[in-house]
Short mmCIF file of C-alpha atoms in Angstrom, two decimals:
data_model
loop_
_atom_site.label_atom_id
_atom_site.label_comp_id
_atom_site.label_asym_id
_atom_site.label_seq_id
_atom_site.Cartn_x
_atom_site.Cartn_y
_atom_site.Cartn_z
CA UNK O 1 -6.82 -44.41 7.74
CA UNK O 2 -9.32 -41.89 6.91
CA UNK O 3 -9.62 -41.07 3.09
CA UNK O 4 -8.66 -38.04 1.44
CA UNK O 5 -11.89 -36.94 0.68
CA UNK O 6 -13.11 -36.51 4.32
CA UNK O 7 -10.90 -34.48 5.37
CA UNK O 8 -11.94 -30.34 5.04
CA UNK O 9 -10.08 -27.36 5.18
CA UNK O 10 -9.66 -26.91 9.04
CA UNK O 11 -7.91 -30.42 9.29
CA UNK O 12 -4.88 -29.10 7.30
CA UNK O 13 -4.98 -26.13 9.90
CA UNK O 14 -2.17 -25.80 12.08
CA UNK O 15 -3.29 -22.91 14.58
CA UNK O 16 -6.12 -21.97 16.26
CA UNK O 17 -8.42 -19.01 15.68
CA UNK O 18 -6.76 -17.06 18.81
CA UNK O 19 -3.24 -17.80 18.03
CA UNK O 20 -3.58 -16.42 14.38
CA UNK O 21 -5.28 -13.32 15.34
CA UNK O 22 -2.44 -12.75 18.55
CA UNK O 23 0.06 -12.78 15.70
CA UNK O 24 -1.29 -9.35 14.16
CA UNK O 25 -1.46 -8.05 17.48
CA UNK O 26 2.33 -9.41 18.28
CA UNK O 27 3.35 -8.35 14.99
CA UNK O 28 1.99 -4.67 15.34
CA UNK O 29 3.49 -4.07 19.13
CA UNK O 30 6.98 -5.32 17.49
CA UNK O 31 6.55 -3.06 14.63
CA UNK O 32 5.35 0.46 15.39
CA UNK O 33 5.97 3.08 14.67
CA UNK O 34 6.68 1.87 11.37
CA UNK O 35 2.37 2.52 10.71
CA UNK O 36 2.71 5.52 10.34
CA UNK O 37 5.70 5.05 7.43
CA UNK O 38 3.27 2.80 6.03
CA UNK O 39 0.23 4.61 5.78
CA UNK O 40 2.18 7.90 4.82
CA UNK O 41 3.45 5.57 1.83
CA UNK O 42 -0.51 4.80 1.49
CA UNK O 43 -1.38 8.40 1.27
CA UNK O 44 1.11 8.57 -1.33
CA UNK O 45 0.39 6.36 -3.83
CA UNK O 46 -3.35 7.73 -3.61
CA UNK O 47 -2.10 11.08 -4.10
CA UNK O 48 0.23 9.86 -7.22
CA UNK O 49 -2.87 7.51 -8.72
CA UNK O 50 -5.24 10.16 -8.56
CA UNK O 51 -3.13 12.13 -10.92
CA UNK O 52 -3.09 9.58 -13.02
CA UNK O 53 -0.42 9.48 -16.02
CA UNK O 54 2.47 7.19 -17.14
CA UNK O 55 5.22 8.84 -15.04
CA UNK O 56 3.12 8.83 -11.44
CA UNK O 57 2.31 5.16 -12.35
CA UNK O 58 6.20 4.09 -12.57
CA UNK O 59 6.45 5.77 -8.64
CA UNK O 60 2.90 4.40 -7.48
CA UNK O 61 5.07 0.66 -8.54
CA UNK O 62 7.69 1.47 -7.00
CA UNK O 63 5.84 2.29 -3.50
CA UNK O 64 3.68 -0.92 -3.89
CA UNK O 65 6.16 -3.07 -4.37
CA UNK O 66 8.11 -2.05 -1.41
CA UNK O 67 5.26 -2.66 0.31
CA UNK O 68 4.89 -5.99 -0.71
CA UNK O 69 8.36 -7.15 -0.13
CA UNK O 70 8.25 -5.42 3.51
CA UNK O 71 5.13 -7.36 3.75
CA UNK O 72 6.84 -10.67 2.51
CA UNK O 73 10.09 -10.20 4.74
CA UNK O 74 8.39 -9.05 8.33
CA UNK O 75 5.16 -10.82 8.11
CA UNK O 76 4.84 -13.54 6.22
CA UNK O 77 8.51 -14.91 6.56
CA UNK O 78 9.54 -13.44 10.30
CA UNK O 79 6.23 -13.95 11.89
CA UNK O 80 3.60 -15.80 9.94
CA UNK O 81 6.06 -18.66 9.01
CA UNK O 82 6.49 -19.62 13.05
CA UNK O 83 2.68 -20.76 12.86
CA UNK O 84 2.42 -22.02 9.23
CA UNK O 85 4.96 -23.94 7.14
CA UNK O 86 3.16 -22.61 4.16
CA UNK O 87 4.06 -18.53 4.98
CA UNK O 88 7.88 -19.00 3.42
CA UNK O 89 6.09 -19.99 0.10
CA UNK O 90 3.68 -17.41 0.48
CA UNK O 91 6.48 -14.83 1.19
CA UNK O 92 8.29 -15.59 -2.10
CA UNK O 93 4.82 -15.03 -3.82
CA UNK O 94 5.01 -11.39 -2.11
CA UNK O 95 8.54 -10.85 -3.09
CA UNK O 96 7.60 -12.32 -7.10
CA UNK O 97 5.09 -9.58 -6.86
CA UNK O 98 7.11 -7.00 -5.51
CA UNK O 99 9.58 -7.91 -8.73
CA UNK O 100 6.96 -8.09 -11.19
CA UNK O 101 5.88 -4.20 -10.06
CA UNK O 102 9.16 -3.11 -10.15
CA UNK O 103 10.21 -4.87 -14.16
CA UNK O 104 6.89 -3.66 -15.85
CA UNK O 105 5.53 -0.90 -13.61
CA UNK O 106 8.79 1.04 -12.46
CA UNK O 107 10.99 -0.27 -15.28
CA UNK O 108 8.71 -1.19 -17.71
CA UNK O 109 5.97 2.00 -17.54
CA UNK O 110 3.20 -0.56 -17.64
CA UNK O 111 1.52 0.89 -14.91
CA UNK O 112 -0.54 3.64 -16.95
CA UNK O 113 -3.11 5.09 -14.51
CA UNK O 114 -6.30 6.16 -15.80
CA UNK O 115 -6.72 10.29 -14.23
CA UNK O 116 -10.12 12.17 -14.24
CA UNK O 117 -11.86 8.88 -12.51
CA UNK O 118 -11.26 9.53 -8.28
CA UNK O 119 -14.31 7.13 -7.76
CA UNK O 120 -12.41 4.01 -8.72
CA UNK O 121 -9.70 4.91 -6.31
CA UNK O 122 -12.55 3.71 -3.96
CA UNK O 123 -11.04 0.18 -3.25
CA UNK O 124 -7.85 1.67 -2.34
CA UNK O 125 -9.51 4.26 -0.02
CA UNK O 126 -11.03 1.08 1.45
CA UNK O 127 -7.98 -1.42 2.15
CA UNK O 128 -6.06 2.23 3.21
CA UNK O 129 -8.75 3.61 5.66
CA UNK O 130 -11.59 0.82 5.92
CA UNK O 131 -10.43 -2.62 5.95
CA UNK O 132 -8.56 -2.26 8.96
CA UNK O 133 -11.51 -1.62 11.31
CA UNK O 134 -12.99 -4.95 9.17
CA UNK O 135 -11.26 -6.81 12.76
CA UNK O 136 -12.34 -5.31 15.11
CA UNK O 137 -15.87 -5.20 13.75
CA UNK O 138 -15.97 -8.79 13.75
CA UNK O 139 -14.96 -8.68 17.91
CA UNK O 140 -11.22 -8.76 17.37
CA UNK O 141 -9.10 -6.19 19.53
CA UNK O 142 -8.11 -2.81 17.83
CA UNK O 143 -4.43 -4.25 18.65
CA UNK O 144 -5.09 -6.91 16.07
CA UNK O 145 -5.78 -4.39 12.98
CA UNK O 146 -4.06 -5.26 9.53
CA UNK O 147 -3.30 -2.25 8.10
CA UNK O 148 -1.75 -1.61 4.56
CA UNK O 149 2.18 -2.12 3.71
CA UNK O 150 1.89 -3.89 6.88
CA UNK O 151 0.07 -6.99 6.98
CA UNK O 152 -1.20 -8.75 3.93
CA UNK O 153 -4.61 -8.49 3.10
CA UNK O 154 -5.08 -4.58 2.96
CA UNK O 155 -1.60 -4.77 1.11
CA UNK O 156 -3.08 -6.98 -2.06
CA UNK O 157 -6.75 -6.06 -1.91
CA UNK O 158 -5.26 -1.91 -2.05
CA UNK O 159 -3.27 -3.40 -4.92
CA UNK O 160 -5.43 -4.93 -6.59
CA UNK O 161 -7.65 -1.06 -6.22
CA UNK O 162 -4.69 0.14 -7.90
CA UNK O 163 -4.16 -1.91 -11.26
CA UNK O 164 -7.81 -1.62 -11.39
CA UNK O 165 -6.72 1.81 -12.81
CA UNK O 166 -4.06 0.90 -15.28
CA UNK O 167 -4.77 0.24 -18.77
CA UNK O 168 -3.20 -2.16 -21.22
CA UNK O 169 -2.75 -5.80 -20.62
CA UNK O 170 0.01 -5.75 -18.31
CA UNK O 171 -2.85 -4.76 -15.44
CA UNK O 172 -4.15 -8.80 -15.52
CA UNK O 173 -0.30 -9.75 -14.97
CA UNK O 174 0.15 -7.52 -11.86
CA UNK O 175 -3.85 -9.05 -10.70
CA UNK O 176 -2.62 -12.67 -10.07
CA UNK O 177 -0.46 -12.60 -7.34
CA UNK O 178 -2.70 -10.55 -5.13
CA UNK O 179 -6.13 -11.95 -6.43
CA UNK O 180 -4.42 -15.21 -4.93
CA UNK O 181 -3.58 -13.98 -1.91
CA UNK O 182 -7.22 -12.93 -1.40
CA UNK O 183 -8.95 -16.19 -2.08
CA UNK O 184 -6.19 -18.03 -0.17
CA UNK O 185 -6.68 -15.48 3.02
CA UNK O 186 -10.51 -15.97 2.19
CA UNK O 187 -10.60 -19.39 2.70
CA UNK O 188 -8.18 -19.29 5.99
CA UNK O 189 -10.47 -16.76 7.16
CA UNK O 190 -13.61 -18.86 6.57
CA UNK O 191 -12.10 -21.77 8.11
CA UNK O 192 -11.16 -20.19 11.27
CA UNK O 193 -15.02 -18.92 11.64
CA UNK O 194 -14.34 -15.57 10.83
CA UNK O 195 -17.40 -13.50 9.86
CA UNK O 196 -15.13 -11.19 7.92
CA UNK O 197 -13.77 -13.92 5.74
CA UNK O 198 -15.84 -12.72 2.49
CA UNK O 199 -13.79 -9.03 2.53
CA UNK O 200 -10.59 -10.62 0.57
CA UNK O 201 -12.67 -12.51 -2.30
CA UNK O 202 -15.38 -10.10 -2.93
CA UNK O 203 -12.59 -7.33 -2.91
CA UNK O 204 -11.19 -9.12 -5.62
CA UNK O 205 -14.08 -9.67 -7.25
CA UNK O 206 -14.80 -5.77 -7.11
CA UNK O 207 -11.44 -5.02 -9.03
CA UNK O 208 -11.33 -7.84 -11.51
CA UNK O 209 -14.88 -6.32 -12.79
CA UNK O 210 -13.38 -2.38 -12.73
CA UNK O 211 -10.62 -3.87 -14.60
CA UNK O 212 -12.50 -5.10 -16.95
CA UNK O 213 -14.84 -2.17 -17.52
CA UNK O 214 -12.27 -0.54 -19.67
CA UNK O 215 -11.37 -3.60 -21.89
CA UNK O 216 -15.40 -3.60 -22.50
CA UNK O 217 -15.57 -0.17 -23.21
CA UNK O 218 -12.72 -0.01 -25.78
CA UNK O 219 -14.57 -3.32 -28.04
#
């Protein structure tokens, strides 16, 4: 018996590179036209975080965290979980999330967003508009694309572009769950061979420094 530290992180895979990225493509067919609810629900919370303000931040919550327990319920658990064991734990992390935005950013009003500053908005723009073409730049089909409030990745890193915004402590709370997510799909990603596997991790890289800018500024 081989030991433990031998093994790496494509021995505890249990699909292949082809059969993960069919299930985005599966996934999308099954689901549409419930993209264009999605990204309409996108083009909402932009709207609502550009604004800025206390109020706008308890709806922007409110719309991310039904995005993360759709997410959780039609991804992770109906699809994802037929490939990997792992999905139905990752789909309670979604729906944890999805609570946590609704008890201190719908309920709570933790969700403060900073107005007047459009160019930090910029990681949202990017899991929205960008990060879906991130795919089929690395030779996937446009049938594949993970798109926000659909598929996971866009859905935390746009998040994470999100709390980036918010001020007061709460913001680090609501940053876990989907920083997570991003080094977890990171290091799928890089085990599969996939030369987009750095876009999760340095996305949340990106917001946990604008997130911080503010606590820095205020010392």
């Amino acid at each position: 018996m081989s030991e433990w530290w031998t093994y790496t992180l494509s021995d505890f895979l249990l699909f292949s590179p082809r059969t993960y990225h069919r299930l985005f493509e599966l996934h999308n067919a099954a689901l549409w036209p419930a993209h264009l609810a999605a990204l309409a629900l996108g083009l909402a919370v932009l709207v609502l975080a550009a604004r800025g303000g206390p109020d706008r931040g308890r709806v922007v919550a409110a719309l991310l965290a039904i995005a993360w327990a759709w997410v959780a319920w039609s991804f992770l658990y109906a699809r994802y979980a037929t490939i990997n064991w792992a999905a139905t734990w990752f789909a309670g992390l979604f729906l944890a999330q999805a609570l946590l935005l609704v008890l201190a950013g719908t309920l709570g009003g933790k969700l403060d967003l900073a107005a007047g500053r459009p160019w930090r908005l910029g990681l949202f723009a990017f899991a929205l508009a960008v990060q879906p073409l991130a795919g089929v730049l690395a030779g996937r089909d446009w049938a594949q694309a993970e798109t926000f409030a659909m598929t996971p990745d866009p859905t935390a890193v746009g998040t994470l572009g999100i709390v980036a915004l918010a001020s007061g402590p709460w913001r680090w709370g609501l940053m876990i769950v989907p920083v997570l997510w991003c080094m977890i799909s990171g290091a799928t990603l890089w085990t599969l061979g996939s030369p987009d596997a750095f876009v999760p991790p340095l996305a949340a890289l990106v917001a946990l420094a604008l997130a911080g800018r503010p606590a820095r500024a205020s010392g």
